[in-house]
Amino acid sequence: MLSTAANLIKKLACEHDLSDVELLTLITSTEPDINKLLACEADKLRRKYYGDKVYIRGLIEFTNYCKNNCYYCGIRAGNSLAERYRLTQEEILACCAEGYRLGFRTFVLQGGEDAYYTDDKICAIVSAIRKQHPDCAITLSIGEKSRASYQAYFDAGANRYLLRHETADAEHYAKLHPASMSLENRKRCLFDLKEIGYQVGSGFMVGSPYQTPQNLVSDLRFLQKLQPDMIGIGPYITHEHTPFKDMASGTLEQTLRLLSILRLLFPYALLPSTTALGTIHPNGRELGLQAGGNVVMPNLSPIEVRKKYELYANKICTGEEAAQCRGCLEARVKTAGYNIVTDRGDVRRTLDKSEGEKL
């Protein structure tokens, strides 16, 4: 006879939804092997949509200046010990050129909310990348902006935008952010991006301070409303130069469980197996792929700045050349049972009829 958790997993794999009570039961269950059962079903589903393909995104962390003071983040404005840097347009283009040579067909420009990079500067950078690499996807991850700014970046050639909502509960959001920031504005940004036509990525931290299982259910419900193309989650990792320096970090087990649940809720989604997973466990990224993930984001930033982009402590791969990082990751992905592909890796929301019949 199947256990309660096993029955819920079968139902979720079939219907791609559960009630709030059922999701809460799955999130909090202490039944043995629940993560293994979830990962098995999640992997079956990701293979039906994406086979054994793992898409690589070239991450370029181009500024660690940020106007915000999020309590969990190592590059928060209030961290006077952070060694700040900015990359020039020429340096960013050089990162893209090296990435293209290594097989990357998506570039992710990520940075703090840095007023130095005006809309004109961002548009110029995007336009230059688009001219240099017309066959590539350009992703931005630069925080909360006006709708007009998002439209300008899109018109310049950006295809995708990543903006994690972090938590969908307003009370919890207020515990993680200063009063100058609001969940309402974060959500407004995400829906603006969708309406403009971006492929949108959102997501949340797992195990962030004051997070409850009910908060996690709220996160899943918000994502169902948003229907993003990409969902990025990772364990919260404590940074010593933040107000949360004494808080416990999130766990590998809980993050893997949520990753599998996300795959079963959103069969079509692009789900990264994050660097944060690899930071809290030597095989974290491989385990993330086996739990339903199908994206990895190696770092193309110049080596000399990688340690400076420290959102959390002890980030991995800060000393490797881009080519080293790419080669190492390819071997790790293969060991996990998958294959890195040179592809833009656009979202696949539906299956062909013949494939649907196999589901």
mmCIF file of C-alpha atoms in Angstrom:
data_model
loop_
_atom_site.group_PDB
_atom_site.id
_atom_site.type_symbol
_atom_site.label_atom_id
_atom_site.label_comp_id
_atom_site.label_asym_id
_atom_site.label_seq_id
_atom_site.Cartn_x
_atom_site.Cartn_y
_atom_site.Cartn_z
ATOM 1 C CA MET A 1 0.000 0.000 0.000
ATOM 2 C CA LEU A 2 1.357 3.432 -0.984
ATOM 3 C CA SER A 3 2.145 5.946 1.758
ATOM 4 C CA THR A 4 0.403 9.319 1.968
ATOM 5 C CA ALA A 5 3.400 11.096 0.426
ATOM 6 C CA ALA A 6 3.725 8.529 -2.375
ATOM 7 C CA ASN A 7 0.053 8.950 -3.259
ATOM 8 C CA LEU A 8 0.416 12.727 -3.327
ATOM 9 C CA ILE A 9 3.481 12.466 -5.559
ATOM 10 C CA LYS A 10 1.609 10.233 -8.013
ATOM 11 C CA LYS A 11 -1.299 12.677 -8.041
ATOM 12 C CA LEU A 12 0.986 15.660 -8.565
ATOM 13 C CA ALA A 13 2.840 13.912 -11.404
ATOM 14 C CA CYS A 14 -0.463 13.193 -13.119
ATOM 15 C CA GLU A 15 -2.462 16.377 -12.468
ATOM 16 C CA HIS A 16 0.351 18.951 -11.992
ATOM 17 C CA ASP A 17 -1.456 20.468 -9.041
ATOM 18 C CA LEU A 18 -2.474 19.774 -5.439
ATOM 19 C CA SER A 19 -4.575 21.534 -2.830
ATOM 20 C CA ASP A 20 -2.851 23.828 -0.328
ATOM 21 C CA VAL A 21 -3.178 21.177 2.367
ATOM 22 C CA GLU A 22 -1.679 18.519 0.098
ATOM 23 C CA LEU A 23 1.232 20.748 -0.920
ATOM 24 C CA LEU A 24 1.880 21.549 2.737
ATOM 25 C CA THR A 25 1.855 17.820 3.538
ATOM 26 C CA LEU A 26 4.391 17.143 0.784
ATOM 27 C CA ILE A 27 6.644 20.031 1.787
ATOM 28 C CA THR A 28 6.724 19.056 5.467
ATOM 29 C CA SER A 29 6.566 15.244 5.210
ATOM 30 C CA THR A 30 9.178 13.277 7.146
ATOM 31 C CA GLU A 31 8.403 10.005 5.397
ATOM 32 C CA PRO A 32 11.580 8.182 4.323
ATOM 33 C CA ASP A 33 12.633 8.321 0.643
ATOM 34 C CA ILE A 34 10.194 11.143 -0.196
ATOM 35 C CA ASN A 35 12.904 13.128 -1.993
ATOM 36 C CA LYS A 36 13.912 10.035 -3.942
ATOM 37 C CA LEU A 37 10.324 9.381 -5.044
ATOM 38 C CA LEU A 38 9.853 13.028 -6.008
ATOM 39 C CA ALA A 39 13.107 13.133 -7.970
ATOM 40 C CA CYS A 40 12.173 9.964 -9.859
ATOM 41 C CA GLU A 41 8.852 11.406 -11.030
ATOM 42 C CA ALA A 42 10.388 14.815 -11.727
ATOM 43 C CA ASP A 43 13.146 13.301 -13.848
ATOM 44 C CA LYS A 44 10.657 11.276 -15.890
ATOM 45 C CA LEU A 45 8.714 14.437 -16.668
ATOM 46 C CA ARG A 46 11.718 16.593 -17.555
ATOM 47 C CA ARG A 47 12.933 13.860 -19.934
ATOM 48 C CA LYS A 48 9.545 13.854 -21.699
ATOM 49 C CA TYR A 49 9.822 17.589 -22.317
ATOM 50 C CA TYR A 50 13.570 18.068 -22.691
ATOM 51 C CA GLY A 51 15.194 14.630 -22.957
ATOM 52 C CA ASP A 52 18.621 14.513 -21.353
ATOM 53 C CA LYS A 53 19.468 18.056 -22.484
ATOM 54 C CA VAL A 54 20.990 20.529 -20.063
ATOM 55 C CA TYR A 55 21.130 24.115 -21.267
ATOM 56 C CA ILE A 56 24.048 26.344 -20.339
ATOM 57 C CA ARG A 57 23.732 30.071 -19.711
ATOM 58 C CA GLY A 58 26.858 32.212 -19.624
ATOM 59 C CA LEU A 59 26.628 34.365 -16.498
ATOM 60 C CA ILE A 60 28.319 37.776 -16.593
ATOM 61 C CA GLU A 61 28.198 39.534 -13.220
ATOM 62 C CA PHE A 62 28.971 43.029 -14.474
ATOM 63 C CA THR A 63 28.476 45.183 -11.350
ATOM 64 C CA ASN A 64 28.270 44.544 -7.621
ATOM 65 C CA TYR A 65 27.105 48.052 -6.762
ATOM 66 C CA CYS A 66 23.523 48.052 -5.501
ATOM 67 C CA LYS A 67 21.284 50.791 -4.130
ATOM 68 C CA ASN A 68 19.205 48.298 -2.133
ATOM 69 C CA ASN A 69 19.760 47.047 1.399
ATOM 70 C CA CYS A 70 18.172 43.590 1.331
ATOM 71 C CA TYR A 71 19.004 42.044 4.680
ATOM 72 C CA TYR A 72 20.212 38.721 3.235
ATOM 73 C CA CYS A 73 22.506 39.928 0.442
ATOM 74 C CA GLY A 74 26.285 40.291 0.541
ATOM 75 C CA ILE A 75 26.377 43.136 -2.007
ATOM 76 C CA ARG A 76 23.756 45.208 -0.158
ATOM 77 C CA ALA A 77 24.445 48.948 -0.115
ATOM 78 C CA GLY A 78 25.082 48.824 3.634
ATOM 79 C CA ASN A 79 28.003 46.395 3.344
ATOM 80 C CA SER A 80 30.946 48.803 3.551
ATOM 81 C CA LEU A 81 33.399 45.887 3.370
ATOM 82 C CA ALA A 82 32.354 44.823 -0.139
ATOM 83 C CA GLU A 83 35.010 45.559 -2.770
ATOM 84 C CA ARG A 84 33.005 47.203 -5.545
ATOM 85 C CA TYR A 85 33.578 46.946 -9.288
ATOM 86 C CA ARG A 86 31.953 47.659 -12.643
ATOM 87 C CA LEU A 87 32.726 46.116 -16.030
ATOM 88 C CA THR A 88 32.977 48.291 -19.117
ATOM 89 C CA GLN A 89 30.990 47.565 -22.267
ATOM 90 C CA GLU A 90 34.213 46.320 -23.883
ATOM 91 C CA GLU A 91 34.852 43.912 -20.996
ATOM 92 C CA ILE A 92 31.278 42.591 -21.192
ATOM 93 C CA LEU A 93 31.597 42.055 -24.954
ATOM 94 C CA ALA A 94 34.893 40.227 -24.420
ATOM 95 C CA CYS A 95 33.155 37.884 -21.952
ATOM 96 C CA CYS A 96 30.449 37.200 -24.565
ATOM 97 C CA ALA A 97 33.012 36.555 -27.298
ATOM 98 C CA GLU A 98 34.840 34.042 -25.112
ATOM 99 C CA GLY A 99 31.548 32.440 -24.128
ATOM 100 C CA TYR A 100 30.432 32.139 -27.740
ATOM 101 C CA ARG A 101 33.699 30.394 -28.594
ATOM 102 C CA LEU A 102 32.999 27.921 -25.784
ATOM 103 C CA GLY A 103 29.495 27.128 -27.084
ATOM 104 C CA PHE A 104 27.292 29.469 -25.060
ATOM 105 C CA ARG A 105 24.235 30.749 -26.909
ATOM 106 C CA THR A 106 22.619 32.568 -23.988
ATOM 107 C CA PHE A 107 24.272 35.358 -22.018
ATOM 108 C CA VAL A 108 22.938 36.479 -18.653
ATOM 109 C CA LEU A 109 23.914 39.991 -17.583
ATOM 110 C CA GLN A 110 23.429 40.130 -13.838
ATOM 111 C CA GLY A 111 24.134 42.963 -11.454
ATOM 112 C CA GLY A 112 22.956 44.948 -8.495
ATOM 113 C CA GLU A 113 20.601 47.868 -9.003
ATOM 114 C CA ASP A 114 23.376 50.248 -10.028
ATOM 115 C CA ALA A 115 22.337 53.753 -11.126
ATOM 116 C CA TYR A 116 25.613 54.145 -13.040
ATOM 117 C CA TYR A 117 24.164 51.871 -15.718
ATOM 118 C CA THR A 118 21.496 54.173 -17.094
ATOM 119 C CA ASP A 119 18.901 52.896 -19.541
ATOM 120 C CA ASP A 120 21.006 54.309 -22.370
ATOM 121 C CA LYS A 121 24.070 52.375 -21.174
ATOM 122 C CA ILE A 122 22.126 49.126 -20.760
ATOM 123 C CA CYS A 123 20.530 49.540 -24.199
ATOM 124 C CA ALA A 124 23.936 50.219 -25.766
ATOM 125 C CA ILE A 125 25.386 47.066 -24.183
ATOM 126 C CA VAL A 126 22.412 44.935 -25.246
ATOM 127 C CA SER A 127 22.492 46.338 -28.793
ATOM 128 C CA ALA A 128 26.227 45.637 -29.077
ATOM 129 C CA ILE A 129 25.788 42.026 -27.932
ATOM 130 C CA ARG A 130 22.860 41.587 -30.304
ATOM 131 C CA LYS A 131 24.972 42.899 -33.204
ATOM 132 C CA GLN A 132 27.935 40.697 -32.273
ATOM 133 C CA HIS A 133 25.882 37.551 -31.615
ATOM 134 C CA PRO A 134 22.551 37.749 -33.499
ATOM 135 C CA ASP A 135 21.803 34.054 -32.910
ATOM 136 C CA CYS A 136 22.042 34.281 -29.119
ATOM 137 C CA ALA A 137 19.521 34.983 -26.373
ATOM 138 C CA ILE A 138 20.268 37.948 -24.114
ATOM 139 C CA THR A 139 19.001 37.770 -20.555
ATOM 140 C CA LEU A 140 19.011 40.638 -18.084
ATOM 141 C CA SER A 141 18.890 40.311 -14.308
ATOM 142 C CA ILE A 142 19.216 43.844 -13.001
ATOM 143 C CA GLY A 143 16.290 44.250 -10.639
ATOM 144 C CA GLU A 144 13.239 46.451 -10.406
ATOM 145 C CA LYS A 145 12.807 49.052 -13.157
ATOM 146 C CA SER A 146 10.008 51.058 -14.709
ATOM 147 C CA ARG A 147 7.905 49.541 -17.469
ATOM 148 C CA ALA A 148 9.404 52.071 -19.877
ATOM 149 C CA SER A 149 12.915 50.877 -19.000
ATOM 150 C CA TYR A 150 11.959 47.244 -19.534
ATOM 151 C CA GLN A 151 10.435 48.167 -22.890
ATOM 152 C CA ALA A 152 13.615 49.991 -23.933
ATOM 153 C CA TYR A 153 15.813 46.979 -23.101
ATOM 154 C CA PHE A 154 13.434 44.704 -25.020
ATOM 155 C CA ASP A 155 13.494 46.997 -28.042
ATOM 156 C CA ALA A 156 17.305 47.013 -27.897
ATOM 157 C CA GLY A 157 17.358 43.222 -28.221
ATOM 158 C CA ALA A 158 16.985 41.644 -24.782
ATOM 159 C CA ASN A 159 14.889 38.439 -24.863
ATOM 160 C CA ARG A 160 14.687 37.287 -21.269
ATOM 161 C CA TYR A 161 14.572 38.773 -17.799
ATOM 162 C CA LEU A 162 15.246 37.115 -14.450
ATOM 163 C CA LEU A 163 13.710 38.638 -11.305
ATOM 164 C CA ARG A 164 13.145 36.375 -8.336
ATOM 165 C CA HIS A 165 10.197 37.405 -6.229
ATOM 166 C CA GLU A 166 12.030 35.859 -3.203
ATOM 167 C CA THR A 167 8.815 35.426 -1.206
ATOM 168 C CA ALA A 168 5.165 35.887 -2.176
ATOM 169 C CA ASP A 169 4.020 36.708 1.356
ATOM 170 C CA ALA A 170 4.017 40.470 2.093
ATOM 171 C CA GLU A 171 4.685 40.020 5.813
ATOM 172 C CA HIS A 172 7.638 37.738 5.131
ATOM 173 C CA TYR A 173 8.880 40.091 2.391
ATOM 174 C CA ALA A 174 8.968 42.945 4.920
ATOM 175 C CA LYS A 175 11.184 40.862 7.214
ATOM 176 C CA LEU A 176 13.744 40.365 4.438
ATOM 177 C CA HIS A 177 13.768 43.859 2.914
ATOM 178 C CA PRO A 178 13.845 47.502 4.064
ATOM 179 C CA ALA A 179 10.653 49.559 4.015
ATOM 180 C CA SER A 180 11.740 51.262 0.781
ATOM 181 C CA MET A 181 11.053 47.997 -1.085
ATOM 182 C CA SER A 182 7.688 46.328 -1.583
ATOM 183 C CA LEU A 183 6.378 43.009 -2.777
ATOM 184 C CA GLU A 184 3.674 44.857 -4.685
ATOM 185 C CA ASN A 185 6.278 46.608 -6.835
ATOM 186 C CA ARG A 186 8.230 43.377 -7.364
ATOM 187 C CA LYS A 187 5.099 41.674 -8.661
ATOM 188 C CA ARG A 188 4.271 44.687 -10.833
ATOM 189 C CA CYS A 189 7.689 44.363 -12.468
ATOM 190 C CA LEU A 190 7.165 40.672 -13.231
ATOM 191 C CA PHE A 191 3.792 41.177 -14.860
ATOM 192 C CA ASP A 192 5.088 44.174 -16.845
ATOM 193 C CA LEU A 193 7.892 41.993 -18.182
ATOM 194 C CA LYS A 194 5.434 39.277 -19.211
ATOM 195 C CA GLU A 195 3.163 41.743 -20.980
ATOM 196 C CA ILE A 196 6.068 43.284 -22.902
ATOM 197 C CA GLY A 197 6.992 39.870 -24.269
ATOM 198 C CA TYR A 198 10.052 38.733 -22.346
ATOM 199 C CA GLN A 199 10.648 35.128 -21.413
ATOM 200 C CA VAL A 200 10.429 35.705 -17.671
ATOM 201 C CA GLY A 201 12.181 33.965 -14.819
ATOM 202 C CA SER A 202 11.215 34.245 -11.165
ATOM 203 C CA GLY A 203 11.817 32.179 -8.046
ATOM 204 C CA PHE A 204 12.556 32.229 -4.336
ATOM 205 C CA MET A 205 15.049 31.367 -1.632
ATOM 206 C CA VAL A 206 14.584 28.111 0.255
ATOM 207 C CA GLY A 207 15.142 28.322 4.003
ATOM 208 C CA SER A 208 15.363 32.110 4.187
ATOM 209 C CA PRO A 209 15.047 33.666 7.657
ATOM 210 C CA TYR A 210 11.512 33.523 9.095
ATOM 211 C CA GLN A 211 10.244 31.400 6.192
ATOM 212 C CA THR A 212 7.397 28.999 7.021
ATOM 213 C CA PRO A 213 6.036 26.047 5.026
ATOM 214 C CA GLN A 214 2.921 28.169 4.424
ATOM 215 C CA ASN A 215 5.177 30.811 2.813
ATOM 216 C CA LEU A 216 6.434 28.163 0.414
ATOM 217 C CA VAL A 217 2.871 27.233 -0.562
ATOM 218 C CA SER A 218 2.242 30.944 -1.245
ATOM 219 C CA ASP A 219 5.346 30.997 -3.458
ATOM 220 C CA LEU A 220 4.071 28.068 -5.496
ATOM 221 C CA ARG A 221 0.633 29.655 -5.882
ATOM 222 C CA PHE A 222 2.142 32.940 -7.018
ATOM 223 C CA LEU A 223 4.232 31.141 -9.618
ATOM 224 C CA GLN A 224 1.102 29.380 -10.880
ATOM 225 C CA LYS A 225 -0.459 32.792 -11.376
ATOM 226 C CA LEU A 226 2.627 34.220 -13.087
ATOM 227 C CA GLN A 227 3.396 31.119 -15.212
ATOM 228 C CA PRO A 228 7.061 32.074 -15.697
ATOM 229 C CA ASP A 229 9.265 30.423 -18.309
ATOM 230 C CA MET A 230 12.116 29.889 -15.866
ATOM 231 C CA ILE A 231 11.990 29.296 -12.112
ATOM 232 C CA GLY A 232 15.172 29.738 -10.131
ATOM 233 C CA ILE A 233 15.359 28.550 -6.552
ATOM 234 C CA GLY A 234 18.328 28.003 -4.318
ATOM 235 C CA PRO A 235 19.105 27.557 -0.666
ATOM 236 C CA TYR A 236 19.459 30.724 1.372
ATOM 237 C CA ILE A 237 23.129 30.951 2.378
ATOM 238 C CA THR A 238 24.211 33.198 5.224
ATOM 239 C CA HIS A 239 26.704 36.020 4.594
ATOM 240 C CA GLU A 240 28.765 37.317 7.512
ATOM 241 C CA HIS A 241 28.403 40.989 6.545
ATOM 242 C CA THR A 242 24.609 41.164 6.629
ATOM 243 C CA PRO A 243 22.060 41.612 9.438
ATOM 244 C CA PHE A 244 21.256 37.898 9.056
ATOM 245 C CA LYS A 245 24.823 36.752 9.747
ATOM 246 C CA ASP A 246 23.718 34.576 12.655
ATOM 247 C CA MET A 247 20.791 32.966 10.829
ATOM 248 C CA ALA A 248 20.908 29.335 9.689
ATOM 249 C CA SER A 249 21.274 28.612 5.982
ATOM 250 C CA GLY A 250 18.738 26.615 3.976
ATOM 251 C CA THR A 251 19.307 22.904 3.412
ATOM 252 C CA LEU A 252 20.141 20.785 0.397
ATOM 253 C CA GLU A 253 17.303 18.366 1.139
ATOM 254 C CA GLN A 254 14.574 21.016 1.275
ATOM 255 C CA THR A 255 15.849 22.735 -1.867
ATOM 256 C CA LEU A 256 15.909 19.461 -3.823
ATOM 257 C CA ARG A 257 12.399 18.658 -2.620
ATOM 258 C CA LEU A 258 11.072 22.033 -3.811
ATOM 259 C CA LEU A 259 12.911 21.672 -7.119
ATOM 260 C CA SER A 260 11.160 18.352 -7.799
ATOM 261 C CA ILE A 261 7.788 19.772 -6.756
ATOM 262 C CA LEU A 262 8.336 22.680 -9.172
ATOM 263 C CA ARG A 263 9.086 20.290 -12.032
ATOM 264 C CA LEU A 264 5.849 18.404 -11.353
ATOM 265 C CA LEU A 265 3.834 21.629 -11.060
ATOM 266 C CA PHE A 266 5.469 23.208 -14.131
ATOM 267 C CA PRO A 267 6.464 20.397 -16.537
ATOM 268 C CA TYR A 268 7.501 22.891 -19.233
ATOM 269 C CA ALA A 269 9.700 25.100 -17.040
ATOM 270 C CA LEU A 270 13.392 25.810 -17.374
ATOM 271 C CA LEU A 271 14.729 25.015 -13.889
ATOM 272 C CA PRO A 272 18.336 25.919 -13.042
ATOM 273 C CA SER A 273 20.438 23.742 -10.829
ATOM 274 C CA THR A 274 22.061 26.696 -9.120
ATOM 275 C CA THR A 275 25.569 27.590 -8.027
ATOM 276 C CA ALA A 276 24.163 27.943 -4.505
ATOM 277 C CA LEU A 277 23.306 24.220 -4.551
ATOM 278 C CA GLY A 278 26.874 23.463 -5.569
ATOM 279 C CA THR A 279 28.107 25.722 -2.788
ATOM 280 C CA ILE A 280 26.307 23.885 0.038
ATOM 281 C CA HIS A 281 27.163 20.385 -1.268
ATOM 282 C CA PRO A 282 30.047 19.134 -3.469
ATOM 283 C CA ASN A 283 27.569 17.393 -5.798
ATOM 284 C CA GLY A 284 24.725 19.855 -5.304
ATOM 285 C CA ARG A 285 24.323 20.821 -8.955
ATOM 286 C CA GLU A 286 24.309 17.213 -10.120
ATOM 287 C CA LEU A 287 21.696 16.365 -7.496
ATOM 288 C CA GLY A 288 19.680 19.367 -8.644
ATOM 289 C CA LEU A 289 19.651 18.058 -12.214
ATOM 290 C CA GLN A 290 18.549 14.635 -11.000
ATOM 291 C CA ALA A 291 15.750 16.315 -9.006
ATOM 292 C CA GLY A 292 14.270 17.939 -12.130
ATOM 293 C CA GLY A 293 16.632 20.754 -13.121
ATOM 294 C CA ASN A 294 17.682 21.283 -16.746
ATOM 295 C CA VAL A 295 19.753 24.503 -16.753
ATOM 296 C CA VAL A 296 23.203 25.387 -15.381
ATOM 297 C CA MET A 297 24.760 28.841 -15.372
ATOM 298 C CA PRO A 298 28.582 28.806 -15.453
ATOM 299 C CA ASN A 299 30.401 32.041 -14.791
ATOM 300 C CA LEU A 300 31.906 33.979 -17.716
ATOM 301 C CA SER A 301 32.879 36.989 -15.591
ATOM 302 C CA PRO A 302 36.586 37.899 -15.451
ATOM 303 C CA ILE A 303 38.294 35.876 -12.717
ATOM 304 C CA GLU A 304 39.478 38.978 -10.882
ATOM 305 C CA VAL A 305 35.917 40.113 -10.093
ATOM 306 C CA ARG A 306 34.186 36.812 -9.336
ATOM 307 C CA LYS A 307 34.938 36.722 -5.617
ATOM 308 C CA LYS A 308 33.696 40.304 -5.342
ATOM 309 C CA TYR A 309 30.194 39.327 -6.529
ATOM 310 C CA GLU A 310 29.468 37.611 -3.233
ATOM 311 C CA LEU A 311 25.719 37.459 -2.677
ATOM 312 C CA TYR A 312 26.414 34.719 -0.132
ATOM 313 C CA ALA A 313 29.485 33.173 1.460
ATOM 314 C CA ASN A 314 31.924 30.692 -0.129
ATOM 315 C CA LYS A 315 30.560 30.811 -3.687
ATOM 316 C CA ILE A 316 32.144 28.098 -5.845
ATOM 317 C CA CYS A 317 34.006 28.400 -9.196
ATOM 318 C CA THR A 318 35.487 31.815 -8.430
ATOM 319 C CA GLY A 319 39.024 30.853 -9.478
ATOM 320 C CA GLU A 320 38.466 28.939 -12.709
ATOM 321 C CA GLU A 321 38.912 30.214 -16.246
ATOM 322 C CA ALA A 322 35.688 30.144 -18.265
ATOM 323 C CA ALA A 323 36.996 27.243 -20.369
ATOM 324 C CA GLN A 324 37.971 25.287 -17.245
ATOM 325 C CA CYS A 325 34.565 25.910 -15.717
ATOM 326 C CA ARG A 326 32.818 24.832 -18.933
ATOM 327 C CA GLY A 327 34.863 21.625 -19.213
ATOM 328 C CA CYS A 328 34.473 20.701 -15.561
ATOM 329 C CA LEU A 329 30.738 21.271 -15.685
ATOM 330 C CA GLU A 330 30.312 19.223 -18.850
ATOM 331 C CA ALA A 331 31.985 16.249 -17.164
ATOM 332 C CA ARG A 332 29.861 16.654 -14.034
ATOM 333 C CA VAL A 333 26.628 16.872 -16.034
ATOM 334 C CA LYS A 334 27.536 13.723 -17.972
ATOM 335 C CA THR A 335 28.288 11.889 -14.731
ATOM 336 C CA ALA A 336 24.802 12.846 -13.496
ATOM 337 C CA GLY A 337 23.257 11.221 -16.593
ATOM 338 C CA TYR A 338 22.662 14.238 -18.861
ATOM 339 C CA ASN A 339 24.323 16.129 -21.690
ATOM 340 C CA ILE A 340 25.138 19.808 -22.098
ATOM 341 C CA VAL A 341 23.890 21.140 -25.432
ATOM 342 C CA THR A 342 24.906 24.195 -27.440
ATOM 343 C CA ASP A 343 21.485 25.716 -27.817
ATOM 344 C CA ARG A 344 19.603 28.874 -26.843
ATOM 345 C CA GLY A 345 17.380 26.571 -24.794
ATOM 346 C CA ASP A 346 14.055 28.305 -25.221
ATOM 347 C CA VAL A 347 11.147 27.191 -23.074
ATOM 348 C CA ARG A 348 9.014 24.344 -24.387
ATOM 349 C CA ARG A 349 5.470 24.838 -23.132
ATOM 350 C CA THR A 350 3.770 22.043 -25.093
ATOM 351 C CA LEU A 351 4.614 18.606 -26.405
ATOM 352 C CA ASP A 352 3.995 17.277 -29.884
ATOM 353 C CA LYS A 353 0.873 15.134 -30.104
ATOM 354 C CA SER A 354 2.835 11.877 -30.255
ATOM 355 C CA GLU A 355 4.864 12.898 -27.209
ATOM 356 C CA GLY A 356 1.727 13.954 -25.349
ATOM 357 C CA GLU A 357 0.261 10.522 -25.898
ATOM 358 C CA LYS A 358 3.231 9.026 -24.056
ATOM 359 C CA LEU A 359 2.559 11.078 -20.936
#
